mmCIF file of C-alpha atoms in Angstrom:
data_model
loop_
_atom_site.group_PDB
_atom_site.id
_atom_site.type_symbol
_atom_site.label_atom_id
_atom_site.label_comp_id
_atom_site.label_asym_id
_atom_site.label_seq_id
_atom_site.Cartn_x
_atom_site.Cartn_y
_atom_site.Cartn_z
ATOM 1 C CA ARG A 1 41.829 7.513 -279.402
ATOM 2 C CA MET A 2 44.719 7.616 -281.777
ATOM 3 C CA TYR A 3 44.762 8.014 -285.538
ATOM 4 C CA LEU A 4 47.861 6.797 -287.361
ATOM 5 C CA TYR A 5 48.130 8.358 -290.846
ATOM 6 C CA ARG A 6 50.716 8.404 -293.603
ATOM 7 C CA GLU A 7 51.948 10.515 -296.526
ATOM 8 C CA PRO A 8 49.110 10.513 -299.122
ATOM 9 C CA VAL A 9 51.004 9.006 -302.044
ATOM 10 C CA GLU A 10 52.452 6.251 -299.826
ATOM 11 C CA VAL A 11 49.116 5.191 -298.439
ATOM 12 C CA MET A 12 47.551 5.244 -301.902
ATOM 13 C CA MET A 13 50.346 3.030 -303.216
ATOM 14 C CA SER A 14 49.655 0.581 -300.376
ATOM 15 C CA GLN A 15 45.934 0.593 -300.997
ATOM 16 C CA LEU A 16 46.279 0.150 -304.751
ATOM 17 C CA ASN A 17 48.813 -2.666 -304.529
ATOM 18 C CA VAL A 18 46.372 -5.273 -305.769
ATOM 19 C CA PRO A 19 46.174 -7.293 -309.020
ATOM 20 C CA GLN A 20 43.243 -5.180 -310.316
ATOM 21 C CA MET A 21 42.919 -1.608 -309.180
ATOM 22 C CA ARG A 22 39.124 -1.679 -309.261
ATOM 23 C CA MET A 23 39.262 -4.395 -306.556
ATOM 24 C CA ALA A 24 41.109 -2.186 -304.034
ATOM 25 C CA ASN A 25 39.056 -1.477 -300.909
ATOM 26 C CA CYS A 26 39.448 2.266 -301.434
ATOM 27 C CA VAL A 27 38.037 2.018 -304.991
ATOM 28 C CA ARG A 28 35.154 -0.386 -304.239
ATOM 29 C CA SER A 29 33.748 1.872 -301.513
ATOM 30 C CA HIS A 30 32.441 4.533 -303.920
ATOM 31 C CA SER A 31 29.295 2.619 -304.700
ATOM 32 C CA HIS A 32 28.048 2.264 -301.149
ATOM 33 C CA SER A 33 29.555 4.957 -298.890
ATOM 34 C CA GLU A 34 27.515 7.949 -297.913
ATOM 35 C CA MET A 35 30.635 9.756 -296.792
ATOM 36 C CA VAL A 36 32.227 9.265 -300.201
ATOM 37 C CA SER A 37 29.027 10.426 -301.946
ATOM 38 C CA ARG A 38 28.898 13.581 -299.812
ATOM 39 C CA PHE A 39 32.579 14.296 -300.449
ATOM 40 C CA VAL A 40 32.074 13.986 -304.258
ATOM 41 C CA ALA A 41 28.957 16.203 -304.115
ATOM 42 C CA ARG A 42 30.778 19.019 -302.394
ATOM 43 C CA SER A 43 33.881 18.611 -304.581
ATOM 44 C CA GLY A 44 32.041 19.712 -307.739
ATOM 45 C CA TYR A 45 33.084 16.595 -309.627
ATOM 46 C CA ARG A 46 30.654 14.171 -311.240
ATOM 47 C CA PRO A 47 31.001 10.486 -310.331
ATOM 48 C CA PRO A 48 31.309 9.292 -313.938
ATOM 49 C CA ASP A 49 34.272 11.656 -314.440
ATOM 50 C CA LEU A 50 36.332 10.121 -311.614
ATOM 51 C CA ASP A 51 38.910 7.417 -312.219
ATOM 52 C CA ASP A 52 40.006 4.681 -309.798
ATOM 53 C CA GLU A 53 42.905 6.664 -308.421
ATOM 54 C CA GLU A 54 40.552 9.578 -307.652
ATOM 55 C CA TRP A 55 37.991 7.258 -305.976
ATOM 56 C CA CYS A 56 40.760 5.885 -303.804
ATOM 57 C CA ALA A 57 42.016 9.324 -302.813
ATOM 58 C CA ILE A 58 38.457 10.433 -301.990
ATOM 59 C CA HIS A 59 37.829 7.314 -299.845
ATOM 60 C CA LEU A 60 41.050 7.914 -297.924
ATOM 61 C CA ALA A 61 40.218 11.636 -297.524
ATOM 62 C CA THR A 62 36.890 10.681 -295.944
ATOM 63 C CA LEU A 63 38.757 8.501 -293.423
ATOM 64 C CA CYS A 64 41.058 11.413 -292.569
ATOM 65 C CA GLU A 65 38.108 13.790 -292.281
ATOM 66 C CA SER A 66 36.377 11.388 -289.930
ATOM 67 C CA ALA A 67 39.516 11.191 -287.836
ATOM 68 C CA ILE A 68 39.760 15.000 -287.763
ATOM 69 C CA MET A 69 36.149 15.277 -286.644
ATOM 70 C CA ASN A 70 36.667 12.621 -283.931
ATOM 71 C CA LEU A 71 39.893 14.234 -282.716
ATOM 72 C CA ASN A 72 38.122 17.582 -282.411
ATOM 73 C CA ASP A 73 35.086 16.003 -280.678
ATOM 74 C CA ALA A 74 37.428 14.221 -278.239
ATOM 75 C CA ASP A 75 38.952 17.608 -277.369
ATOM 76 C CA GLY A 76 42.341 16.408 -276.220
ATOM 77 C CA LEU A 77 41.570 12.727 -275.639
ATOM 78 C CA GLY A 78 42.693 11.858 -279.149
ATOM 79 C CA MET A 79 45.979 12.108 -280.984
ATOM 80 C CA ALA A 80 47.078 12.149 -284.612
ATOM 81 C CA VAL A 81 50.355 10.380 -285.310
ATOM 82 C CA ASN A 82 52.141 10.454 -288.650
ATOM 83 C CA TYR A 83 53.743 7.196 -289.826
ATOM 84 C CA HIS A 84 57.511 7.673 -290.306
ATOM 85 C CA LYS A 85 60.738 5.752 -289.929
ATOM 86 C CA ASP A 86 61.211 6.537 -286.219
ATOM 87 C CA LEU A 87 57.565 5.917 -285.282
ATOM 88 C CA VAL A 88 58.545 3.537 -282.475
ATOM 89 C CA HIS A 89 60.080 6.466 -280.596
ATOM 90 C CA ASP A 90 56.791 8.400 -280.754
ATOM 91 C CA PHE A 91 55.108 5.424 -279.110
ATOM 92 C CA LEU A 92 57.827 4.956 -276.481
ATOM 93 C CA ASP A 93 58.269 8.665 -275.656
ATOM 94 C CA THR A 94 54.722 9.998 -275.953
ATOM 95 C CA VAL A 95 51.885 7.654 -276.976
ATOM 96 C CA PHE A 96 52.261 4.985 -274.325
ATOM 97 C CA PRO A 97 53.525 6.951 -271.336
ATOM 98 C CA LYS A 98 51.791 10.316 -271.864
ATOM 99 C CA HIS A 99 48.745 9.742 -274.005
ATOM 100 C CA PHE A 100 47.654 6.318 -272.673
ATOM 101 C CA ASN A 101 49.363 6.792 -269.284
ATOM 102 C CA VAL A 102 51.098 3.404 -269.533
ATOM 103 C CA PRO A 103 54.442 3.350 -267.786
ATOM 104 C CA LEU A 104 57.132 1.395 -269.599
ATOM 105 C CA ASP A 105 59.894 -0.458 -267.856
ATOM 106 C CA GLN A 106 62.973 -1.614 -269.761
ATOM 107 C CA GLU A 107 61.387 -5.013 -270.484
ATOM 108 C CA ALA A 108 58.364 -3.312 -272.090
ATOM 109 C CA ILE A 109 60.596 -0.960 -274.090
ATOM 110 C CA ASP A 110 62.600 -3.926 -275.380
ATOM 111 C CA ARG A 111 59.378 -5.721 -276.406
ATOM 112 C CA VAL A 112 58.055 -2.644 -278.269
ATOM 113 C CA ILE A 113 61.388 -2.279 -280.109
ATOM 114 C CA LYS A 114 61.422 -5.970 -281.020
ATOM 115 C CA VAL A 115 57.819 -5.953 -282.297
ATOM 116 C CA SER A 116 58.433 -2.684 -284.247
ATOM 117 C CA GLY A 117 61.053 -4.549 -286.295
ATOM 118 C CA THR A 118 58.537 -7.193 -287.408
ATOM 119 C CA TYR A 119 56.710 -6.783 -290.721
ATOM 120 C CA SER A 120 53.011 -6.729 -289.862
ATOM 121 C CA LYS A 121 51.623 -7.827 -293.251
ATOM 122 C CA ASN A 122 53.366 -11.225 -293.418
ATOM 123 C CA ARG A 123 50.229 -12.983 -292.228
ATOM 124 C CA GLY A 124 51.952 -15.337 -289.791
ATOM 125 C CA ARG A 125 55.250 -15.733 -291.573
ATOM 126 C CA GLN A 126 58.360 -14.315 -289.969
ATOM 127 C CA GLY A 127 59.891 -11.314 -291.590
ATOM 128 C CA GLU A 128 61.765 -8.157 -290.821
ATOM 129 C CA PHE A 129 60.158 -4.783 -291.370
ATOM 130 C CA LYS A 130 61.742 -2.779 -294.158
ATOM 131 C CA ALA A 131 60.862 0.846 -294.722
ATOM 132 C CA ASP A 132 59.150 1.385 -298.095
ATOM 133 C CA SER A 133 58.312 5.081 -298.152
ATOM 134 C CA GLU A 134 60.982 6.096 -300.700
ATOM 135 C CA GLU A 135 60.153 3.171 -302.986
ATOM 136 C CA LYS A 136 56.457 4.025 -302.943
ATOM 137 C CA GLU A 137 57.099 7.670 -303.710
ATOM 138 C CA LYS A 138 59.379 6.715 -306.663
ATOM 139 C CA LYS A 139 56.947 4.149 -308.156
ATOM 140 C CA ALA A 140 53.787 6.294 -307.906
ATOM 141 C CA SER A 141 52.140 7.087 -311.229
ATOM 142 C CA ASP A 142 51.172 10.588 -312.248
ATOM 143 C CA GLY A 143 47.512 9.581 -311.740
ATOM 144 C CA ILE A 144 48.163 8.628 -308.138
ATOM 145 C CA ARG A 145 50.126 11.808 -307.488
ATOM 146 C CA GLU A 146 47.441 14.026 -309.042
ATOM 147 C CA ALA A 147 44.536 12.315 -307.216
ATOM 148 C CA SER A 148 46.472 12.497 -303.953
ATOM 149 C CA SER A 149 47.224 16.185 -304.412
ATOM 150 C CA LEU A 150 43.687 17.061 -305.378
ATOM 151 C CA PHE A 151 41.648 15.040 -302.873
ATOM 152 C CA LEU A 152 43.794 13.599 -300.110
ATOM 153 C CA GLU A 153 46.514 16.148 -299.285
ATOM 154 C CA PRO A 154 44.134 18.793 -297.809
ATOM 155 C CA SER A 155 42.999 16.471 -295.048
ATOM 156 C CA PHE A 156 46.565 15.207 -294.574
ATOM 157 C CA HIS A 157 47.701 18.828 -293.969
ATOM 158 C CA THR A 158 44.801 19.394 -291.612
ATOM 159 C CA LEU A 159 46.000 16.403 -289.577
ATOM 160 C CA GLN A 160 49.575 17.689 -289.706
ATOM 161 C CA ASP A 161 48.515 21.123 -288.450
ATOM 162 C CA SER A 162 46.003 19.890 -285.889
ATOM 163 C CA ARG A 163 46.560 20.864 -282.286
ATOM 164 C CA TYR A 164 45.977 17.167 -281.560
ATOM 165 C CA ASN A 165 48.912 16.092 -283.723
ATOM 166 C CA ILE A 166 51.634 14.484 -281.620
ATOM 167 C CA ARG A 167 54.130 17.013 -282.978
ATOM 168 C CA ASN A 168 51.924 19.982 -281.998
ATOM 169 C CA SER A 169 50.393 18.573 -278.856
ATOM 170 C CA ALA A 170 50.930 19.825 -275.311
ATOM 171 C CA VAL A 171 51.179 16.136 -274.326
ATOM 172 C CA GLN A 172 54.766 16.081 -275.564
#
């Protein structure tokens, strides 16, 4: 098991990058997700008082909470990995060889490096991956920042601090 997660504002910006915010997957889930309903109930907020950014942050927080629960249940068989600009090195140095016990020869390393430079959301078109973290942070609205801080950051920090985080793990 492995859970790849990202800075809260950045993942919200990705999720909400749709023509109409109410159509984003993270916003639509509020009407039919038990996990989201339970999260809202324990938060003390009333559903009618929540805006789309808050629904998105809550949905994403429930995904992180589920990952945290599964990482703890797996007791060392799972790993949390934060998305960052040098992510490929986490995979080459730790995830493949130590977590999944997959030895990598030079040919495999070269393939991983090549694939890591390909933009995954091009849907079949060729394209080079370009980091977008700074741009997403700059373009985030106050509403996204506030919702992220209130609802999503606590689970993000729990993942960061988890003993199953790649940075904190004995697997290193």
